[in-house]
N, C-alpha and C. Protein backbone atom coordinates (compact mmCIF):
# COMPACT_ATOMS: atom_id res chain seq x y z
N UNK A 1 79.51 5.66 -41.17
CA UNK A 1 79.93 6.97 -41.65
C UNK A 1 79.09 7.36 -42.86
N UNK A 2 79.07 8.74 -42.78
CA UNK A 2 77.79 9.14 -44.16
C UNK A 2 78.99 9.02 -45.04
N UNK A 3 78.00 8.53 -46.30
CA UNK A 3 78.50 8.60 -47.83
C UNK A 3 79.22 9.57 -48.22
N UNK A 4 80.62 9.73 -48.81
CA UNK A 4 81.12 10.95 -49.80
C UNK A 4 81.56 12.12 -48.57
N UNK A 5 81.24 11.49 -46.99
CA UNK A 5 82.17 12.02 -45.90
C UNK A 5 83.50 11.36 -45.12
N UNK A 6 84.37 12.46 -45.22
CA UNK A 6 85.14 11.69 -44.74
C UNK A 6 85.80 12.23 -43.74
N UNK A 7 86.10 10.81 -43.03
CA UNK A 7 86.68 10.83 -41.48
C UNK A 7 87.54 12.07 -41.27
N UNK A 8 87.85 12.24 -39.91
CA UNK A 8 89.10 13.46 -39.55
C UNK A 8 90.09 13.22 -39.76
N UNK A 9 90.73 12.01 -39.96
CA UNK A 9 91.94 11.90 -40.49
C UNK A 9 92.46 12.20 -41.65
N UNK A 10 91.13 11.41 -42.62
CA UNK A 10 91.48 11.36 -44.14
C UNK A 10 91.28 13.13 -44.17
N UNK A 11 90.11 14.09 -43.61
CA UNK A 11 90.32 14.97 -44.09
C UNK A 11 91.46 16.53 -43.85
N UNK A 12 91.99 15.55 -42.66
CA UNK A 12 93.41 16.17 -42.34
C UNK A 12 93.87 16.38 -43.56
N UNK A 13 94.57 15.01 -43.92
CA UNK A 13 95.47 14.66 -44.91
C UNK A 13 95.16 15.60 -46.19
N UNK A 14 94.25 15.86 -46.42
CA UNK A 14 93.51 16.72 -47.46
C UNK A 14 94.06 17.77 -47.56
N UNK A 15 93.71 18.36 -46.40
CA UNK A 15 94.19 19.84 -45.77
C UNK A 15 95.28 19.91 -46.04
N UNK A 16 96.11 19.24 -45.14
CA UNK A 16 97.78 19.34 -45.20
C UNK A 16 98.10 19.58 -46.72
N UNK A 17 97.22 18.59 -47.84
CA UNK A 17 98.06 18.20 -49.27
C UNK A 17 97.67 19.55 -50.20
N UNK A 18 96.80 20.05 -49.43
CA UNK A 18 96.54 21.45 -50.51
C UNK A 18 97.44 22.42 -49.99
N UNK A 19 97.85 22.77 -48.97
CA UNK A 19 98.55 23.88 -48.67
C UNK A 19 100.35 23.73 -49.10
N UNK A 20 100.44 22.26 -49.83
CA UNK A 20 101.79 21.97 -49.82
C UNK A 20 102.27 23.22 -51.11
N UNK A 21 101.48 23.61 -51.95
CA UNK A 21 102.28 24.33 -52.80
C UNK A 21 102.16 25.70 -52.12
N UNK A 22 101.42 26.46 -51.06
CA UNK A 22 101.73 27.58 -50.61
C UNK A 22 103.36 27.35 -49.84
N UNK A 23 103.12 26.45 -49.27
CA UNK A 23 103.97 26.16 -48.25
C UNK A 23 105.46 26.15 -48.86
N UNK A 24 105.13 25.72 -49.86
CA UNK A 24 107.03 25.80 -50.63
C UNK A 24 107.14 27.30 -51.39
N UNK A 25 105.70 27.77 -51.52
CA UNK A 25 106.43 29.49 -51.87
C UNK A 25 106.98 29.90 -50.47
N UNK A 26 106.55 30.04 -49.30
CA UNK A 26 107.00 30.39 -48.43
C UNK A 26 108.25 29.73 -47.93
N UNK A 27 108.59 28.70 -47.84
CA UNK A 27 110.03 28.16 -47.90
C UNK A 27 111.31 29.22 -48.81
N UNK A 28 110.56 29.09 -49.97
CA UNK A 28 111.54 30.17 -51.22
C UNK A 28 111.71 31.17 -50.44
N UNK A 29 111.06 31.95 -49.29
CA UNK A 29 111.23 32.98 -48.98
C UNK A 29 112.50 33.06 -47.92
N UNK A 30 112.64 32.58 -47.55
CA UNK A 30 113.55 32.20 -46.19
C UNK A 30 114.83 32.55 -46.48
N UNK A 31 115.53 32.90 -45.38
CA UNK A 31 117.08 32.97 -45.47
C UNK A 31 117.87 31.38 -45.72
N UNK A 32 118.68 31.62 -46.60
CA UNK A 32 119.49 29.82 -45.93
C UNK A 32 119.71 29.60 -45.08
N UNK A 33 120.30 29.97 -43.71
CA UNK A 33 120.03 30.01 -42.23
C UNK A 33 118.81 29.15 -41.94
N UNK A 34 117.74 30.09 -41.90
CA UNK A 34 116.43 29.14 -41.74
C UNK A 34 116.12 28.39 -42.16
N UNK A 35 116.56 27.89 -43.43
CA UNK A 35 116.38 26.78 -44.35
C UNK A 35 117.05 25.68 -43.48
N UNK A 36 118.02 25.87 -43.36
CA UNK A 36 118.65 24.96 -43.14
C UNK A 36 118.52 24.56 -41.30
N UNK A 37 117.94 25.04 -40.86
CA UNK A 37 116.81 24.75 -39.41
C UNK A 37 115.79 23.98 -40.10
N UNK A 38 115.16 24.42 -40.83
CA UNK A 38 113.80 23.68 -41.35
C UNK A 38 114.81 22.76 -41.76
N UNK A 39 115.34 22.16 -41.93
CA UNK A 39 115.97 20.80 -42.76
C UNK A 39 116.08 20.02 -41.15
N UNK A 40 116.74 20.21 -40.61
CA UNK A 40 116.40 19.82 -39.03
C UNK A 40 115.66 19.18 -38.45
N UNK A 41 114.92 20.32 -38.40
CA UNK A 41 113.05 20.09 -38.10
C UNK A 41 112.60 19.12 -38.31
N UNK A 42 112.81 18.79 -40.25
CA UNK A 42 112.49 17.87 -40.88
C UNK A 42 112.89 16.91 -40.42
N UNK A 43 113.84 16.57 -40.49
CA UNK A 43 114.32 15.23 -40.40
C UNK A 43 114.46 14.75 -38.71
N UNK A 44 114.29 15.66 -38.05
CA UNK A 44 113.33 15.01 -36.79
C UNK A 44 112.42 14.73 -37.04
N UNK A 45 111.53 14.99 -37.14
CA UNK A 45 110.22 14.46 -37.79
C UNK A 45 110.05 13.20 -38.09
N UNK A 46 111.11 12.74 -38.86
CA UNK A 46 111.16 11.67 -39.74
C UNK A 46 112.10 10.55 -38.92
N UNK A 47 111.90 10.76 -37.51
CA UNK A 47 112.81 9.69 -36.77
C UNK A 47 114.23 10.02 -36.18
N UNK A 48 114.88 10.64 -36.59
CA UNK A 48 116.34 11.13 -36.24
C UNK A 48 116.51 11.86 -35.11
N UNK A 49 117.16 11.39 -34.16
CA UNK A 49 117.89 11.95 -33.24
C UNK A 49 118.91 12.80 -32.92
N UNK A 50 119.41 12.93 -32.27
CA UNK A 50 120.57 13.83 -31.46
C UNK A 50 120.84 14.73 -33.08
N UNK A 51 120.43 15.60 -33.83
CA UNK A 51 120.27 15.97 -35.05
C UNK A 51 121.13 17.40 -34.73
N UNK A 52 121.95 17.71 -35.36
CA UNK A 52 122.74 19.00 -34.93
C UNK A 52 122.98 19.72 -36.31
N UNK A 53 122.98 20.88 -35.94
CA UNK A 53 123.22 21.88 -37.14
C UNK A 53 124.35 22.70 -36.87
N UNK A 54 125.33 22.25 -38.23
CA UNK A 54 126.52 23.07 -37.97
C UNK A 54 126.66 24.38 -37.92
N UNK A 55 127.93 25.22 -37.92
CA UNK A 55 127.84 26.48 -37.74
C UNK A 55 128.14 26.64 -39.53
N UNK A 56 127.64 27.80 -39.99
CA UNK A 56 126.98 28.30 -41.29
C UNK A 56 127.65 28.48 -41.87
N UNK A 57 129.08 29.25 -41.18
CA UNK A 57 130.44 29.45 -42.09
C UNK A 57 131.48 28.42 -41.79
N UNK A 58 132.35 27.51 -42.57
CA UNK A 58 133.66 26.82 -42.31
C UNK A 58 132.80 25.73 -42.02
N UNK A 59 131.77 25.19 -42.53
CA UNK A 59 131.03 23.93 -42.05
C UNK A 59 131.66 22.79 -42.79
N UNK A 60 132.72 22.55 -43.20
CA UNK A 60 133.03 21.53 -43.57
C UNK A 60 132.74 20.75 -44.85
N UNK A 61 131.30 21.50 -45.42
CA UNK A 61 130.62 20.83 -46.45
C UNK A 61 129.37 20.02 -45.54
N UNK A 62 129.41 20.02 -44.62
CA UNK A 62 128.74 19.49 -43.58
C UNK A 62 127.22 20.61 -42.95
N UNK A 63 126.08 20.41 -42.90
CA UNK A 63 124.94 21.55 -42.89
C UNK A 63 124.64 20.44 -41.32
N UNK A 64 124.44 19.71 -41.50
CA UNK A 64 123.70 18.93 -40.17
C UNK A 64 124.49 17.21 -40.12
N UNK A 65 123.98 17.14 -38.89
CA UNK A 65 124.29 15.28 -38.79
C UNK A 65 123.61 14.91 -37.56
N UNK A 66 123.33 13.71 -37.66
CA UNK A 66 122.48 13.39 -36.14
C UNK A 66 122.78 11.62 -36.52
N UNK A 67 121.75 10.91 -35.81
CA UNK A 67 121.68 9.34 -36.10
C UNK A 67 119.84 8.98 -36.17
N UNK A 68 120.28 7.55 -36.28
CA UNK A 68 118.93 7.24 -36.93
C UNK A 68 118.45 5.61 -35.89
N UNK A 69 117.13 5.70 -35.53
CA UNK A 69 116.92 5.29 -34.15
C UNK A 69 116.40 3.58 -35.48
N UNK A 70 117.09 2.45 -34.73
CA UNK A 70 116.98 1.17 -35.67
C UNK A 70 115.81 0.28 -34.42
N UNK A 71 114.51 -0.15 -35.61
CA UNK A 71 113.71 -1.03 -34.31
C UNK A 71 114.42 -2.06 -33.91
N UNK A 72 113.99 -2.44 -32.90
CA UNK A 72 114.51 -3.69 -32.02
C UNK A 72 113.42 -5.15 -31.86
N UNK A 73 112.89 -5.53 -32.68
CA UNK A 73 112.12 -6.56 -33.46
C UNK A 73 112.87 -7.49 -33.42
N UNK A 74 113.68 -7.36 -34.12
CA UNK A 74 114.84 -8.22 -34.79
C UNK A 74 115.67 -8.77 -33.58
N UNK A 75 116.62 -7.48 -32.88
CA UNK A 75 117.16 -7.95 -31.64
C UNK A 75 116.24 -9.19 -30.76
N UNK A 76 114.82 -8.62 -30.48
CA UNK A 76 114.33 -9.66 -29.52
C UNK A 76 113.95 -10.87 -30.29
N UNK A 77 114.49 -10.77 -31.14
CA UNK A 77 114.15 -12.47 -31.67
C UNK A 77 115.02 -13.24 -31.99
N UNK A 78 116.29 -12.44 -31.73
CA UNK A 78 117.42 -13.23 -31.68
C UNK A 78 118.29 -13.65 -30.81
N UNK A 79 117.10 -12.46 -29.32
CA UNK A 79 117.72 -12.64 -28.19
C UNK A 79 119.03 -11.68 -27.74
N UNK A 80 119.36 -10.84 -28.50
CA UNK A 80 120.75 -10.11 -28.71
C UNK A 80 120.26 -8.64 -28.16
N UNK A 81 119.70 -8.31 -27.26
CA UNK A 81 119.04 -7.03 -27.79
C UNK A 81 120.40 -5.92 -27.30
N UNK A 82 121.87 -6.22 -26.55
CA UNK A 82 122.50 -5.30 -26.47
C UNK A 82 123.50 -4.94 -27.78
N UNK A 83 123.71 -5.65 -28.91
CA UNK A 83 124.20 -5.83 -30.17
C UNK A 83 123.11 -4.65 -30.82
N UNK A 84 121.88 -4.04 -31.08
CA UNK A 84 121.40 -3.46 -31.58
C UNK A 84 121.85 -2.17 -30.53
N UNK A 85 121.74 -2.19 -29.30
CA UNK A 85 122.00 -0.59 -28.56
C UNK A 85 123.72 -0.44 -28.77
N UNK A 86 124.01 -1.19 -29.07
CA UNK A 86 125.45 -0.64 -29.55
C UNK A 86 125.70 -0.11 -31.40
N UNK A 87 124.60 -0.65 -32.25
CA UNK A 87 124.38 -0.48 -33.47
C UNK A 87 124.07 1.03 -34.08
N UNK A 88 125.01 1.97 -34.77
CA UNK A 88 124.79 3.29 -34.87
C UNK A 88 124.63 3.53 -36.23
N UNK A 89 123.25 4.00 -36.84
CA UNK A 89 123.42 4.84 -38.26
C UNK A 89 123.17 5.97 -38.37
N UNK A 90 123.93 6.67 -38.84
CA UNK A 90 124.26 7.98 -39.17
C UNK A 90 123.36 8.47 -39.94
N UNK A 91 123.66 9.80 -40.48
CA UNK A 91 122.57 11.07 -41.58
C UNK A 91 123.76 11.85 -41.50
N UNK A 92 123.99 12.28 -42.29
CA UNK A 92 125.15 13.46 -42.78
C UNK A 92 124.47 13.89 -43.85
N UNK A 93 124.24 15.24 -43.93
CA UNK A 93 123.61 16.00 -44.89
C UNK A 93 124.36 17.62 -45.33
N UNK A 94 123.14 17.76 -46.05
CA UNK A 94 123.57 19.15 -47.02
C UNK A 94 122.47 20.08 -47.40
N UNK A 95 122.27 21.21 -47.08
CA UNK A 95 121.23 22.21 -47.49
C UNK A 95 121.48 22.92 -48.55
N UNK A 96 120.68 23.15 -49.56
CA UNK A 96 121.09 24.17 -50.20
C UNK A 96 119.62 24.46 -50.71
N UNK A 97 119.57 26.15 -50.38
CA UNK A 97 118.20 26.72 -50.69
C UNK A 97 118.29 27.64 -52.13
N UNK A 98 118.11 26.35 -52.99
CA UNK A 98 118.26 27.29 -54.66
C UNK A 98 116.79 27.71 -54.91
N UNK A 99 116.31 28.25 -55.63
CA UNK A 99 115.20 28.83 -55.96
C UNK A 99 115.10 29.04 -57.84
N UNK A 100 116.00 29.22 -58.08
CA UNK A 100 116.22 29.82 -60.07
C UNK A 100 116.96 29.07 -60.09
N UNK A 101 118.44 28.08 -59.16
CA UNK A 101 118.92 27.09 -59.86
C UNK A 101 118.09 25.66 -59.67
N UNK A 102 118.93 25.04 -60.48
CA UNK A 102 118.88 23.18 -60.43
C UNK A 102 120.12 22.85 -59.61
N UNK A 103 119.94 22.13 -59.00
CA UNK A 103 120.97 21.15 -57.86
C UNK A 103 121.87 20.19 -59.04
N UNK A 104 123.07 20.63 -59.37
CA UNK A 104 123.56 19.72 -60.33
C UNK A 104 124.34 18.17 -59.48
N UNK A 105 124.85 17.66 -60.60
CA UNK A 105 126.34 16.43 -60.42
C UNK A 105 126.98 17.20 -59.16
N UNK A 106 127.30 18.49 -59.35
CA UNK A 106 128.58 19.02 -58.53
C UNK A 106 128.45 18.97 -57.04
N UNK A 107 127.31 19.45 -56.81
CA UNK A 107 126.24 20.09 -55.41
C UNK A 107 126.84 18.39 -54.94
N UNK A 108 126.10 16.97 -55.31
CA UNK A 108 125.98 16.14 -54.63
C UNK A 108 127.94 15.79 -54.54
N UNK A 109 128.39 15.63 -55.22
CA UNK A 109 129.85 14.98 -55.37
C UNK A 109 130.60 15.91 -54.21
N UNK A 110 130.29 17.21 -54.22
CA UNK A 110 130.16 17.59 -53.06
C UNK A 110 129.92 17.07 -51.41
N UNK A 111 128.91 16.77 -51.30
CA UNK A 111 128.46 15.97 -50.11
C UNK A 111 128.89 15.03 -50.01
N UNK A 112 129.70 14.08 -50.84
CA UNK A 112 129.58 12.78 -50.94
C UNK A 112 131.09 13.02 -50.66
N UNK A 113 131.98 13.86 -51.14
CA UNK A 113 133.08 14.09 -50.28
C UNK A 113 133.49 14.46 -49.18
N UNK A 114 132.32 15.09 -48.91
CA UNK A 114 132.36 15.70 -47.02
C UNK A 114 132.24 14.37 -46.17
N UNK A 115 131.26 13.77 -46.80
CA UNK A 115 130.82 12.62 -45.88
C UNK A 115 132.48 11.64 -45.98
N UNK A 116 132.76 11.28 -46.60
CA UNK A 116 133.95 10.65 -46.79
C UNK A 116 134.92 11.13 -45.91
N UNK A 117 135.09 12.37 -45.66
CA UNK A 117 136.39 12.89 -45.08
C UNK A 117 135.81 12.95 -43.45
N UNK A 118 134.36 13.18 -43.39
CA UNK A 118 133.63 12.78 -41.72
C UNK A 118 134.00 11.73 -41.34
N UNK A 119 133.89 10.94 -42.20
CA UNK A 119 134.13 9.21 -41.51
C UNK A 119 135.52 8.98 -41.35
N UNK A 120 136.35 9.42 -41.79
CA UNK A 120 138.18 9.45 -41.17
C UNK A 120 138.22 10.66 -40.37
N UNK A 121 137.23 11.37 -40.70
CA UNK A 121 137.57 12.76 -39.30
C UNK A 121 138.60 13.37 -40.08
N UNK A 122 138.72 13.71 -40.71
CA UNK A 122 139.79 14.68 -41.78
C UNK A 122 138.87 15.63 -42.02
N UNK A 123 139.07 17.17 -41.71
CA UNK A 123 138.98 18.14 -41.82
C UNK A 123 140.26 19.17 -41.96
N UNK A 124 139.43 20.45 -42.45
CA UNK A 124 140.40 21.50 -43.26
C UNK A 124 140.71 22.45 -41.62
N UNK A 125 141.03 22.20 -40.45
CA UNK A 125 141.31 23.02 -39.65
C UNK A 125 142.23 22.09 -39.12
N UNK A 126 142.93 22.47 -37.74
CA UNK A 126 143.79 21.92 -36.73
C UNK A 126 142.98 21.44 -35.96
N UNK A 127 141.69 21.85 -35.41
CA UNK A 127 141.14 20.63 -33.74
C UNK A 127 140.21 19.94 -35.21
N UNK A 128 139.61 18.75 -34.10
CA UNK A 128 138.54 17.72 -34.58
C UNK A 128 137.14 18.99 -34.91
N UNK A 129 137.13 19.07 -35.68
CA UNK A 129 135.62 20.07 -36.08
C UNK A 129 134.27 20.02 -35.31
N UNK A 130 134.20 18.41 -34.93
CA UNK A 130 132.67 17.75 -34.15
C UNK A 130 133.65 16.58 -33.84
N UNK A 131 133.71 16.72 -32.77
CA UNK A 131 134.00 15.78 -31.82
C UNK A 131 132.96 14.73 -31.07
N UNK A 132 131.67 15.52 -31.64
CA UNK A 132 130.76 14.38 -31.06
C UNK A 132 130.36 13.72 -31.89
N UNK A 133 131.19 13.53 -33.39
CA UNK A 133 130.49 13.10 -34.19
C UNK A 133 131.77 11.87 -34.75
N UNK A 134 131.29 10.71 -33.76
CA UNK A 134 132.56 9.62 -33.84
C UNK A 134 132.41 8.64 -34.69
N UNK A 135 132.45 8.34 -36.02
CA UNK A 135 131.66 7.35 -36.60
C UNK A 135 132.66 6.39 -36.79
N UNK A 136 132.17 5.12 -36.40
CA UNK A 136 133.09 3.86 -36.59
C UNK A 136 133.46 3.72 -37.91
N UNK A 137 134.41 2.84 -37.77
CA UNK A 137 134.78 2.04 -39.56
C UNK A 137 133.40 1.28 -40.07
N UNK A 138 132.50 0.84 -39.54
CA UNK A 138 130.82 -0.39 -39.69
C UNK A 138 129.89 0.44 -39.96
N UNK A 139 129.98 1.86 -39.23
CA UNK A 139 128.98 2.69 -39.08
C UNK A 139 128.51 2.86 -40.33
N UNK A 140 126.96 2.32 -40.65
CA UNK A 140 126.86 2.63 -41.74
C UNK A 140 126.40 4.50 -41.47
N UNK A 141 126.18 5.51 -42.86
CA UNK A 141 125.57 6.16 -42.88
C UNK A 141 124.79 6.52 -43.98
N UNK A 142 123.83 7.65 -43.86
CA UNK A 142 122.97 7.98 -45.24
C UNK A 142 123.10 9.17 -45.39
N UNK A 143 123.67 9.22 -46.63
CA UNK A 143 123.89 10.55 -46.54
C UNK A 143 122.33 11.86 -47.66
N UNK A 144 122.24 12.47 -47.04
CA UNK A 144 120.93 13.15 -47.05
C UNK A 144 121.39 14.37 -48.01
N UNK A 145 120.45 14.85 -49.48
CA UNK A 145 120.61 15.98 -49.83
C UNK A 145 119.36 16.39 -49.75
N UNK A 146 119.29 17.80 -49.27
CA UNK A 146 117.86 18.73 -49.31
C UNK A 146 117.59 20.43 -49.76
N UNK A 147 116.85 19.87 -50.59
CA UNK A 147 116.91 21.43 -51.32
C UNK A 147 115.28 21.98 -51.50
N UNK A 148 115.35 23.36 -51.32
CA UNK A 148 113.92 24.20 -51.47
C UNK A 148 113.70 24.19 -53.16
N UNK A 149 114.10 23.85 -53.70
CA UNK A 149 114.27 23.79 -55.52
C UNK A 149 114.16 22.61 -56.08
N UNK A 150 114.78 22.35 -57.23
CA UNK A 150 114.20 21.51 -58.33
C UNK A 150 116.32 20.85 -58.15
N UNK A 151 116.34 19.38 -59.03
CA UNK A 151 117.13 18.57 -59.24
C UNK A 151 117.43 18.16 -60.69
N UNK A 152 118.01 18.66 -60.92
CA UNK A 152 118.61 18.06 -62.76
C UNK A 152 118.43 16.68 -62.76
N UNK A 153 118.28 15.80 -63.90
CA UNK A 153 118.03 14.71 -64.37
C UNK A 153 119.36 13.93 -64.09
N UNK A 154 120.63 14.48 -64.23
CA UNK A 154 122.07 13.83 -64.50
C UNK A 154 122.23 13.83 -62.84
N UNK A 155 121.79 14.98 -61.96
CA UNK A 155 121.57 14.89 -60.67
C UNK A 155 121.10 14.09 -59.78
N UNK A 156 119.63 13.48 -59.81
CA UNK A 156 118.85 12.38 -60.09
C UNK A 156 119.05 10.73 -60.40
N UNK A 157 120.11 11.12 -61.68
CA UNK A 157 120.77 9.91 -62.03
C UNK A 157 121.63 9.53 -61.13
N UNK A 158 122.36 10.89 -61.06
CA UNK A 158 123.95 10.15 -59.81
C UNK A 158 123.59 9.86 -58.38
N UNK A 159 122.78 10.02 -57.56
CA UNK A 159 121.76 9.99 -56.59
C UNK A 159 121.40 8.41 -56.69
N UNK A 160 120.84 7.97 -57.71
CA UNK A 160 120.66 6.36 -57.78
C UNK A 160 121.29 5.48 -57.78
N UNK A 161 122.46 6.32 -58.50
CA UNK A 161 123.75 5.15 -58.51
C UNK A 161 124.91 5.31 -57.55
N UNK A 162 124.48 6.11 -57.03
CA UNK A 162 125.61 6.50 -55.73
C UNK A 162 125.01 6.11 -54.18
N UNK A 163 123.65 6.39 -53.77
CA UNK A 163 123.08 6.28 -52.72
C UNK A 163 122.65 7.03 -52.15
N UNK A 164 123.14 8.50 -52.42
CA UNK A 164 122.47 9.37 -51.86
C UNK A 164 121.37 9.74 -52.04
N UNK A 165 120.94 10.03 -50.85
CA UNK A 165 118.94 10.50 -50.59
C UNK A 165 119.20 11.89 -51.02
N UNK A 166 117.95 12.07 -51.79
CA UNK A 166 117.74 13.95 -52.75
C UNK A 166 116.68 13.78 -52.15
N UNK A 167 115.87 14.86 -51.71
CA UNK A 167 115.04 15.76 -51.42
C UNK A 167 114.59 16.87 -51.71
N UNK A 168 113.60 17.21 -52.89
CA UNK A 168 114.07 18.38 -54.10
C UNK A 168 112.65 18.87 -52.77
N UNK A 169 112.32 20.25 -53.48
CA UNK A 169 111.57 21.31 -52.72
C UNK A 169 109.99 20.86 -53.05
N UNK A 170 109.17 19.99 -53.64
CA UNK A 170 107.94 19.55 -53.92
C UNK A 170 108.33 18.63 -52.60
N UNK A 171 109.06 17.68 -52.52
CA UNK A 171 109.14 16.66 -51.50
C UNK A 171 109.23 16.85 -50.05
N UNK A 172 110.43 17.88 -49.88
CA UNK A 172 110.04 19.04 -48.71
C UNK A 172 109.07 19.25 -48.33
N UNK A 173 108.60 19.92 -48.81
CA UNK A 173 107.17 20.79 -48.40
C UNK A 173 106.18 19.52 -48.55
N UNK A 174 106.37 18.52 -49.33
CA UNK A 174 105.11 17.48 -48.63
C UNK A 174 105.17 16.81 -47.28
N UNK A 175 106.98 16.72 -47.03
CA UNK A 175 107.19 16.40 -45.76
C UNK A 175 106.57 16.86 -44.26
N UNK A 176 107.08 18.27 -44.62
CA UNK A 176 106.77 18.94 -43.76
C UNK A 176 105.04 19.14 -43.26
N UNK A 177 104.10 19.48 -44.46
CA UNK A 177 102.84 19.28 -44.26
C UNK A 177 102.15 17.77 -43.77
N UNK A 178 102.81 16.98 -43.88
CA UNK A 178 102.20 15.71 -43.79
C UNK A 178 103.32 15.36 -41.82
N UNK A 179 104.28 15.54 -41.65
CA UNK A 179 104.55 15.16 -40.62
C UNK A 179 105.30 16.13 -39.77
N UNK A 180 105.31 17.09 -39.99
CA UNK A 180 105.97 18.30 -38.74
C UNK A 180 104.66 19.53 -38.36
N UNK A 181 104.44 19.75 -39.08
CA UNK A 181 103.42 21.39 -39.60
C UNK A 181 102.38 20.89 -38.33
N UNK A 182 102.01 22.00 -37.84
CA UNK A 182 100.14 21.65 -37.16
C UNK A 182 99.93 22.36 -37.80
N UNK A 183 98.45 22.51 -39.05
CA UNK A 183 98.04 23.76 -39.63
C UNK A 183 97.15 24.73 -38.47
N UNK A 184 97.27 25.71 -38.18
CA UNK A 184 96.24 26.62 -37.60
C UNK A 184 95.26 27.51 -38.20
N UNK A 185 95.46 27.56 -39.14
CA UNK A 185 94.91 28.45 -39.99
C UNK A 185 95.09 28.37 -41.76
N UNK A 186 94.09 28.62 -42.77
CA UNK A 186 94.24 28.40 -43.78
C UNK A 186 95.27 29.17 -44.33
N UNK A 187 96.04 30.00 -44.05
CA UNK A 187 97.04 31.20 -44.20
C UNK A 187 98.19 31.06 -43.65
N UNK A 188 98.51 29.88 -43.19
CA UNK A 188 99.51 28.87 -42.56
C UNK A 188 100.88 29.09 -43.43
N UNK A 189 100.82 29.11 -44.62
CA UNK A 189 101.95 29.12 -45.46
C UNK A 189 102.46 30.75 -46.08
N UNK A 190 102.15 31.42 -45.06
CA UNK A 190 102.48 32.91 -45.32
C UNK A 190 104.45 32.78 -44.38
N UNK A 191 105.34 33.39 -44.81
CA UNK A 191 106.01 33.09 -44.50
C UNK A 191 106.55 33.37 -42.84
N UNK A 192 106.12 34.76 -42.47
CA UNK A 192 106.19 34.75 -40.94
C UNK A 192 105.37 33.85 -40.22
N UNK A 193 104.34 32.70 -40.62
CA UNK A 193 103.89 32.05 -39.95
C UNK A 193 105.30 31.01 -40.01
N UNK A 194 105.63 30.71 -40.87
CA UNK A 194 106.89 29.69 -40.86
C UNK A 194 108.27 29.76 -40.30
N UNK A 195 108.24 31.25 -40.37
CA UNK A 195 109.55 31.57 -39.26
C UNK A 195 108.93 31.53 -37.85
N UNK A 196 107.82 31.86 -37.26
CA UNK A 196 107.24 31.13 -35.58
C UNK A 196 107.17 30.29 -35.91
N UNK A 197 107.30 29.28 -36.74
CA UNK A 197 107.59 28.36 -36.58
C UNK A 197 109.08 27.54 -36.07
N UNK A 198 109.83 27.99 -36.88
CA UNK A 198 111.39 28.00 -37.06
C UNK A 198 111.98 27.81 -35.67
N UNK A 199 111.22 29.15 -35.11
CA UNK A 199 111.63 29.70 -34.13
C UNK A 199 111.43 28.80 -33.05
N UNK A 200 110.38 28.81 -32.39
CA UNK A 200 109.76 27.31 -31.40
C UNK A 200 110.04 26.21 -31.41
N UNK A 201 110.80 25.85 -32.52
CA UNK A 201 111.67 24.63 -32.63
C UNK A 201 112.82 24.48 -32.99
N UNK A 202 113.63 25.74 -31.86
CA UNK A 202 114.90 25.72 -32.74
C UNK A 202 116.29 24.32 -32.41
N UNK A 203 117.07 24.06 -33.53
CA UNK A 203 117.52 22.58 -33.41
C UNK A 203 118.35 22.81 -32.91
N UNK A 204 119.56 21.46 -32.66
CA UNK A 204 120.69 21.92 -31.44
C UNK A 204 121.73 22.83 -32.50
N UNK A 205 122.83 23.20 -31.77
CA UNK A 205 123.81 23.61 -32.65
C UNK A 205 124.89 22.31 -32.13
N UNK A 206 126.33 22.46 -33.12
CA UNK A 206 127.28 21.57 -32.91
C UNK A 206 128.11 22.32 -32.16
């Protein structure tokens, strides 16, 4: 390879890493609706399955949930491999598309109570809310926060000591450029390019 050139991969990666700050102005632009598809998106991307997006109003505190696909390495070396296809981890998450706020303490203690009341199936209506969403007493889960914005420090803090995954809007948008996005064009991060996007991949509903 010539000197001070570099391969198509590395100069993918390039590509992708410069457009990440257009790419999160155009995020800012979006409805929460769409935001919260792009959170989806995302986290398919990132391995997750059967990934569903709740309905927008009366969601429970609940934005999405799906599961999370575990290798089987381990199984074949212990010989067990139907103990892992019976093995389920969860993602229970939360969108919120702030732009001028910070994601405080409240936002997450929030989630962290939804998720709690998912796993006994206690909800604020009369039927089961998601019925397809059966999580054992073992089941572990992770519970996911994602935001187009920035995260307070005390936010941050409780996140470490609690377990929950934050995903502030720099991290997003690197996500997305580095493992969902195909760029087509240097103008990629204009925002109707991101809603055809949205669109062509739209996620399940619950």
């Amino acid at each position: 390879m010539e000197t001070g050139v570099d391969d198509e991969d590395t100069a993918s990666r390039k590509r992708r890493r410069s457009i990440t700050h257009g790419l999160a102005s155009a995020i800012g632009q979006l409805e929460p609706t769409e935001f919260e598809k792009l959170c989806v998106i995302a986290l398919e991307s990132l391995g997750a399955y059967e990934v569903k997006l709740t309905p927008y109003r009366a969601d429970q505190g609940i934005d999405f949930y799906g599961r999370l696909r575990i290798g089987s390495a381990l199984a074949d070396i212990a010989g067990y491999p139907p103990v892992f296809d019976k093995f389920c981890v969860w993602v229970i998450g939360q969108a919120k598309h702030f732009e001028a706020t910070q994601v405080a303490t409240f936002d997450l203690r929030e989630l962290v109570g939804s998720v709690q009341l998912a796993r006994s199936g206690e909800y604020g209506s009369v039927n089961d809310r998601y019925p397809d969403m059966k999580i054992r007493s073992c089941d572990p889960i992770f519970s996911l926060f994602m935001t187009s914005g920035t995260i307070s420090r005390e936010a941050w803090t409780l996140c470490r000591n609690s377990g929950v995954i934050a995903i502030d809007g720099d991290s997003f948008s690197h996500i997305l450029s580095e493992t969902t996005i195909e760029l087509g064009d240097p103008d990629f991060q204009a925002v109707e390019k991101l809603r055809e996007f949205i669109s062509g991949n739209r996620p399940m509903a619950s």
